[in-house]
Coordinates of C-alpha atoms and ligand atoms in Angstrom, one line a residue:
M1 CA 0.0 0.0 0.0
G2 CA 1.3 3.5 -0.9
K3 CA 1.9 6.4 1.4
T4 CA -1.1 8.4 2.6
R5 CA -0.7 12.1 1.6
I6 CA -3.4 14.4 2.7
L7 CA -4.7 17.7 1.5
V8 CA -7.0 19.7 3.9
I9 CA -8.9 22.5 2.1
G10 CA -10.3 25.2 4.4
A11 CA -7.5 24.4 7.0
L12 CA -7.7 27.8 8.7
G13 CA -11.4 27.3 9.7
Q14 CA -13.0 26.1 12.9
I15 CA -12.7 22.4 12.0
G16 CA -9.6 22.5 9.8
T17 CA -7.4 24.0 12.6
E18 CA -8.0 21.0 14.8
L19 CA -8.2 18.4 12.1
V20 CA -4.8 19.3 10.7
E21 CA -3.2 19.0 14.1
K22 CA -4.7 15.5 14.6
L23 CA -3.9 14.3 11.1
R24 CA -0.3 15.5 11.4
A25 CA 0.1 13.7 14.7
M26 CA -1.1 10.5 13.0
H27 CA 0.6 10.7 9.5
G28 CA 3.6 13.1 10.1
E29 CA 3.9 16.8 9.5
D30 CA 5.1 16.5 5.8
N31 CA 2.2 14.2 4.8
V32 CA -0.6 16.6 5.6
I33 CA -0.8 19.7 3.4
A34 CA -2.9 22.5 4.9
S35 CA -4.5 24.9 2.4
D36 CA -7.0 27.8 2.5
V37 CA -8.0 30.7 0.3
R38 CA -6.7 33.0 3.0
N39 CA -3.0 33.3 3.7
A40 CA -1.6 32.8 7.1
Q41 CA 1.5 32.3 9.2
Y42 CA 1.4 28.5 9.5
E43 CA 3.6 25.9 11.1
G44 CA 4.3 23.0 8.5
I45 CA 3.4 22.9 4.9
F46 CA 0.7 25.5 3.9
E47 CA -0.5 26.4 0.4
Q48 CA -2.8 29.2 -0.5
L49 CA -5.6 27.6 -2.6
D50 CA -8.9 28.7 -4.0
V51 CA -11.1 25.6 -4.2
M52 CA -13.1 27.1 -7.0
N53 CA -9.9 27.0 -9.2
K54 CA -9.7 23.6 -10.7
D55 CA -6.2 24.0 -12.3
Q56 CA -4.8 25.1 -9.0
I57 CA -6.2 22.0 -7.3
Y58 CA -4.9 19.6 -9.9
T59 CA -1.4 21.3 -9.7
L60 CA -1.3 21.0 -5.9
V61 CA -2.5 17.4 -5.9
K62 CA 0.2 16.5 -8.4
K63 CA 2.9 18.4 -6.6
Y64 CA 2.4 16.6 -3.3
D65 CA 1.1 13.2 -4.6
I66 CA -2.1 13.7 -2.7
T67 CA -4.1 10.5 -2.0
E68 CA -6.9 11.9 0.3
V69 CA -8.7 15.2 0.4
Y70 CA -10.6 16.7 3.4
L71 CA -12.8 19.4 1.8
L72 CA -13.8 21.8 4.5
A73 CA -14.2 25.1 2.6
A74 CA -17.8 26.2 2.7
M75 CA -20.1 29.1 3.6
L76 CA -22.1 28.3 6.7
S77 CA -25.8 28.8 7.3
A78 CA -26.1 32.4 8.6
K79 CA -23.4 33.7 6.2
A80 CA -24.9 32.0 3.2
E81 CA -28.3 33.5 3.9
E82 CA -26.6 36.9 3.5
N83 CA -25.2 35.9 0.1
P84 CA -27.2 33.0 -1.3
D85 CA -25.7 33.0 -4.8
M86 CA -22.1 32.9 -3.5
G87 CA -23.1 30.3 -0.8
W88 CA -24.5 28.0 -3.4
K89 CA -21.6 28.5 -5.8
L90 CA -18.9 27.8 -3.2
N91 CA -20.6 24.9 -1.5
M92 CA -21.6 23.1 -4.7
N93 CA -18.7 23.9 -7.1
S94 CA -16.0 23.0 -4.5
L95 CA -17.6 19.6 -4.0
L96 CA -18.1 18.9 -7.7
N97 CA -14.5 19.8 -8.4
M98 CA -13.4 17.3 -5.8
L99 CA -15.8 14.5 -6.9
H100 CA -14.5 14.8 -10.5
L101 CA -10.9 14.8 -9.2
A102 CA -11.7 11.5 -7.4
K103 CA -13.6 10.1 -10.4
E104 CA -10.6 10.7 -12.6
D105 CA -8.5 8.8 -10.1
W106 CA -6.2 11.6 -9.0
I107 CA -7.1 10.8 -5.4
K108 CA -8.2 7.7 -3.6
K109 CA -10.5 9.0 -0.9
L110 CA -12.6 12.2 -0.2
Y111 CA -14.1 13.5 2.9
W112 CA -16.8 16.2 2.7
P113 CA -18.9 17.2 5.7
S114 CA -22.7 17.6 5.5
S115 CA -24.8 19.1 8.4
I116 CA -28.1 18.8 10.3
A117 CA -29.0 21.7 8.0
V118 CA -30.2 19.1 5.4
F119 CA -33.3 18.7 7.5
G120 CA -36.2 21.2 7.4
P121 CA -39.5 22.3 9.0
T122 CA -41.4 19.0 8.3
T123 CA -38.6 16.7 9.3
P124 CA -39.4 14.9 12.6
L125 CA -38.1 17.3 15.3
T126 CA -36.7 14.8 17.8
H127 CA -34.5 11.7 17.3
T128 CA -34.5 12.5 13.6
P129 CA -33.8 9.2 11.8
Q130 CA -31.0 8.6 9.3
H131 CA -33.6 8.3 6.4
T132 CA -36.5 10.7 6.7
V133 CA -38.0 13.9 5.2
A134 CA -35.3 16.4 4.3
D135 CA -36.8 19.7 3.1
P136 CA -34.2 22.4 4.0
N137 CA -35.3 26.0 3.6
T138 CA -31.9 27.7 3.8
V139 CA -29.4 27.9 0.9
Y140 CA -26.8 26.2 3.1
G141 CA -29.2 23.3 3.8
I142 CA -30.1 23.0 0.1
S143 CA -26.4 22.9 -0.9
K144 CA -25.7 20.2 1.8
L145 CA -28.6 18.1 0.7
A146 CA -27.7 18.4 -3.0
G147 CA -24.1 17.6 -2.0
E148 CA -25.2 14.4 -0.3
R149 CA -27.0 13.3 -3.4
W150 CA -24.0 14.0 -5.5
C151 CA -21.7 12.0 -3.2
E152 CA -24.0 9.0 -3.3
Y153 CA -24.3 9.3 -7.1
F154 CA -20.5 9.5 -7.6
H155 CA -20.0 6.5 -5.3
K156 CA -22.7 4.4 -7.0
R157 CA -21.9 5.4 -10.5
Y158 CA -18.1 5.8 -10.5
R159 CA -17.1 4.0 -7.3
V160 CA -15.7 7.2 -5.8
D161 CA -14.7 6.5 -2.2
V162 CA -16.4 9.6 -0.6
R163 CA -17.4 9.7 3.0
S164 CA -19.5 12.2 4.9
L165 CA -21.1 13.1 8.3
R166 CA -24.0 15.3 9.1
Y167 CA -22.3 17.3 11.9
P168 CA -24.4 19.0 14.5
G169 CA -23.2 22.4 15.9
L170 CA -19.6 22.1 16.8
I171 CA -18.1 23.7 19.9
S172 CA -14.4 24.6 20.2
Y173 CA -12.0 27.3 21.4
K174 CA -8.9 27.0 19.1
S175 CA -10.4 28.9 16.2
P176 CA -13.4 31.2 15.9
P177 CA -16.7 29.8 14.4
G178 CA -17.3 30.6 10.7
G179 CA -20.8 32.2 10.6
G180 CA -23.3 29.5 11.5
T181 CA -26.5 29.4 13.5
T182 CA -24.9 27.4 16.3
D183 CA -22.1 29.9 16.8
Y184 CA -23.8 31.3 19.9
A185 CA -22.7 28.2 21.8
I186 CA -19.1 29.3 21.4
N187 CA -19.5 33.1 21.7
I188 CA -21.3 32.7 25.0
F189 CA -18.2 31.4 26.7
Y190 CA -16.2 34.5 25.7
S191 CA -18.9 36.8 27.3
A192 CA -18.9 34.7 30.4
A193 CA -15.1 34.9 30.7
K194 CA -15.2 38.7 30.3
G195 CA -17.9 39.1 32.9
D196 CA -20.4 40.4 30.2
I197 CA -24.0 39.6 29.7
Y198 CA -24.3 37.5 26.5
P199 CA -26.6 38.9 23.9
C200 CA -28.0 35.7 22.4
F201 CA -29.4 35.7 18.8
L202 CA -31.5 32.6 19.5
K203 CA -34.5 32.2 21.9
E204 CA -33.9 30.8 25.4
N205 CA -35.6 27.5 24.4
A206 CA -34.1 27.0 21.0
T207 CA -32.8 23.4 21.5
L208 CA -30.3 22.2 18.9
P209 CA -28.0 19.1 18.6
M210 CA -24.3 20.0 19.5
M211 CA -21.0 18.3 19.8
Y212 CA -17.5 19.0 21.2
M213 CA -14.8 19.5 18.4
E214 CA -12.7 16.6 19.8
D215 CA -15.5 14.2 19.3
A216 CA -16.2 15.6 15.8
V217 CA -12.6 15.3 14.7
R218 CA -12.4 11.8 16.0
A219 CA -15.6 10.8 14.2
T220 CA -14.1 12.3 11.0
I221 CA -11.0 10.3 11.3
E222 CA -12.8 7.2 12.3
I223 CA -15.1 7.2 9.3
M224 CA -12.1 7.9 6.9
E225 CA -10.2 4.9 8.5
A226 CA -13.2 2.6 8.4
D227 CA -13.1 -0.4 6.1
P228 CA -15.0 0.7 2.9
D229 CA -17.5 -2.1 3.3
E230 CA -18.5 -0.7 6.8
V231 CA -19.3 2.7 5.2
K232 CA -22.7 1.7 3.9
V233 CA -24.2 5.2 3.8
R234 CA -22.5 7.2 1.0
S235 CA -24.7 10.3 1.2
A236 CA -23.9 11.3 4.8
Y237 CA -24.3 9.7 8.3
N238 CA -26.4 11.3 11.1
L239 CA -24.0 12.0 13.9
A240 CA -25.0 13.0 17.4
A241 CA -23.7 13.8 20.9
I242 CA -25.9 16.1 23.0
S243 CA -28.7 18.6 22.7
F244 CA -29.3 21.8 24.7
S245 CA -30.9 25.2 24.5
P246 CA -29.3 28.6 25.1
G247 CA -31.2 28.7 28.5
E248 CA -29.8 25.3 29.5
L249 CA -26.2 26.3 28.4
T250 CA -26.5 29.6 30.4
K251 CA -27.5 27.6 33.5
E252 CA -24.6 25.2 33.1
I253 CA -22.2 28.2 32.7
Q254 CA -23.6 29.8 35.8
K255 CA -22.2 26.8 37.8
F256 CA -18.8 28.3 37.0
Y257 CA -19.8 32.0 36.9
P258 CA -22.8 32.4 39.1
E259 CA -23.2 36.1 38.1
F260 CA -23.3 35.3 34.4
D261 CA -26.5 35.7 32.3
S262 CA -27.8 35.8 28.7
L263 CA -30.1 38.3 27.2
Y264 CA -32.3 36.9 24.4
Q265 CA -32.6 39.0 21.3
P266 CA -33.5 36.5 18.5
D267 CA -32.7 37.6 14.9
F268 CA -33.1 35.8 11.5
R269 CA -31.0 32.9 12.8
Q270 CA -33.9 31.9 15.1
Q271 CA -36.0 30.9 12.0
I272 CA -33.0 28.8 10.8
A273 CA -32.7 27.1 14.3
E274 CA -36.5 26.4 14.3
S275 CA -36.2 24.6 10.9
W276 CA -33.6 22.2 12.3
P277 CA -34.0 19.1 14.4
Q278 CA -33.7 19.3 18.2
S279 CA -32.0 15.8 18.5
I280 CA -30.6 13.3 16.1
D281 CA -30.8 9.5 15.9
D282 CA -27.3 8.4 14.9
S283 CA -27.8 4.7 15.6
V284 CA -26.8 3.8 12.0
A285 CA -23.4 5.3 12.4
R286 CA -23.0 3.6 15.8
E287 CA -24.0 0.3 14.2
D288 CA -22.0 0.6 10.9
W289 CA -18.6 1.9 12.2
N290 CA -18.9 1.9 16.0
W291 CA -19.3 5.6 16.4
K292 CA -19.7 6.8 20.1
H293 CA -19.4 10.3 21.5
E294 CA -17.5 11.1 24.7
F295 CA -18.2 14.7 25.7
D296 CA -21.4 15.6 27.6
L297 CA -22.4 19.2 28.4
T298 CA -20.6 19.4 31.8
R299 CA -17.4 18.2 30.3
I300 CA -17.7 20.6 27.3
C301 CA -18.2 23.6 29.7
E302 CA -15.3 22.5 31.8
E303 CA -13.0 22.3 28.8
M304 CA -14.2 25.5 27.2
I305 CA -14.0 27.6 30.4
E306 CA -10.6 26.2 31.3
N307 CA -9.1 27.0 27.9
I308 CA -10.8 30.3 27.3
T309 CA -9.9 31.8 30.6
Ligands
LIG401 P1 -15.2 27.7 8.6 O1 -16.0 28.8 8.0 O2 -14.7 27.9 10.0 O3 -13.9 27.4 7.7 C1 -14.0 27.3 6.3 C2 -12.7 27.7 5.7 O4 -12.8 27.6 4.4 C3 -12.2 29.1 6.1 O5 -10.9 29.1 6.7 C4 -12.2 29.8 4.7 O6 -11.2 30.8 4.6 C5 -12.0 28.6 3.8 N1 -12.5 28.9 2.5 C6 -13.6 29.7 2.1 N2 -13.6 29.8 0.8 C7 -12.6 29.1 0.2 C8 -12.1 28.9 -1.1 N3 -12.7 29.3 -2.1 N4 -11.1 28.1 -1.2 C9 -10.4 27.5 -0.1 N5 -10.8 27.8 1.1 C10 -11.9 28.5 1.3 O7 -16.0 26.4 8.5 P2 -15.9 25.1 9.5 O8 -16.8 25.4 10.7 O9 -14.6 24.7 9.7 O10 -16.7 24.0 8.6 C11 -16.1 23.2 7.7 C12 -17.1 22.3 7.1 O11 -17.9 21.6 8.0 C13 -18.1 23.1 6.2 O12 -18.4 22.3 5.1 C14 -19.3 23.2 7.1 O13 -20.5 23.3 6.4 C15 -19.2 21.9 7.9 N6 -20.0 21.9 9.1 C16 -19.5 22.7 10.1 C17 -20.2 22.7 11.3 C18 -19.7 23.6 12.5 O14 -20.5 23.7 13.5 N7 -18.5 24.2 12.4 C19 -21.4 22.0 11.5 C20 -21.9 21.3 10.4 C21 -21.1 21.2 9.2
LIG402 C1 -24.2 26.2 11.2 O1 -24.8 26.6 12.2 O2 -24.4 26.7 10.0 C2 -23.3 25.0 11.3 C3 -24.1 23.7 11.0 C4 -24.9 23.1 12.1 O3 -24.1 23.3 9.9 N1 -22.8 25.0 12.6

């Protein structure tokens, strides 16, 4: 078997920052090439790359003999509502560029994340099953659902080894969130640490599925390392850890900062949150490749508060 050489696209983002660290620890610094459309001071190999530029991608894949790509570049839910055309173009064209690259056998394996945003207002709200109604009403959700269909199509028709997870809202401290509806669950910790009241853009009872970044990165690597026969879902797997509302998170943070409070000032992101499930049934992922989350709400708060302060 040849050497694994990985390209991470969107490496400066919330997930990329931590995924590159983990992949480099596993495969060696020189075997994981970080890339992003933005430029940055970066430890290890970094290339500025626009995922919309096919020629640039092919040149880079050839230059480093890339075997696997993690495609993380995207426009998240709230940001995409502000620029739907750009959101659709970036989220779709980036994936299609990579699927073609894999189809033409330039790379052996592709990871592309989906989201709970594929679900919509008539999807079952709790314990949302793997296979159910998916009627997203955001441009982000529409792009993720279309992306899932393309992944399955390229796998079935061209045997492309593409793997995907429907992440819930991800909580982390190493890099700021990129403009999603679940970003409140990160921003809130910075207000608490500064002794400020948190102006929350969702309602107190807006329950959403969430996960700590360490769990999400582990899930990503586990599905990529799984035997191809174990990965039976080639659209995207439901993935879950915990669910909570802004009110419940505020109460949990008050255990560490008793004076802390949130002020609820819902904006357009509340409608997005209301269209998404409150909890996810990820039993298919647990069954197929033994997925299991580790971080509960208390542990997430402990880690966030310790690292942010
Ligand atoms: P992010 O916004 O933090 O990072 C995306 C990165 O992509 C940024 O660094 C950005 O500079 C880069 N990028 C943008 N346009 C690019 C281009 N044309 N070429 C190359 N790079 C470009 O996003 P994230 O939170 O790390 O999310 C990564 C993926 O995971 C996305 O597909 C997102 O939809 C998905 N996801 C994230 C979450 C979450 O809570 N973070 C939840 C569900 C799904
Ligand atoms: C967002 O809020 O847009 C993301 C997601 C759940 O896809 N965090």
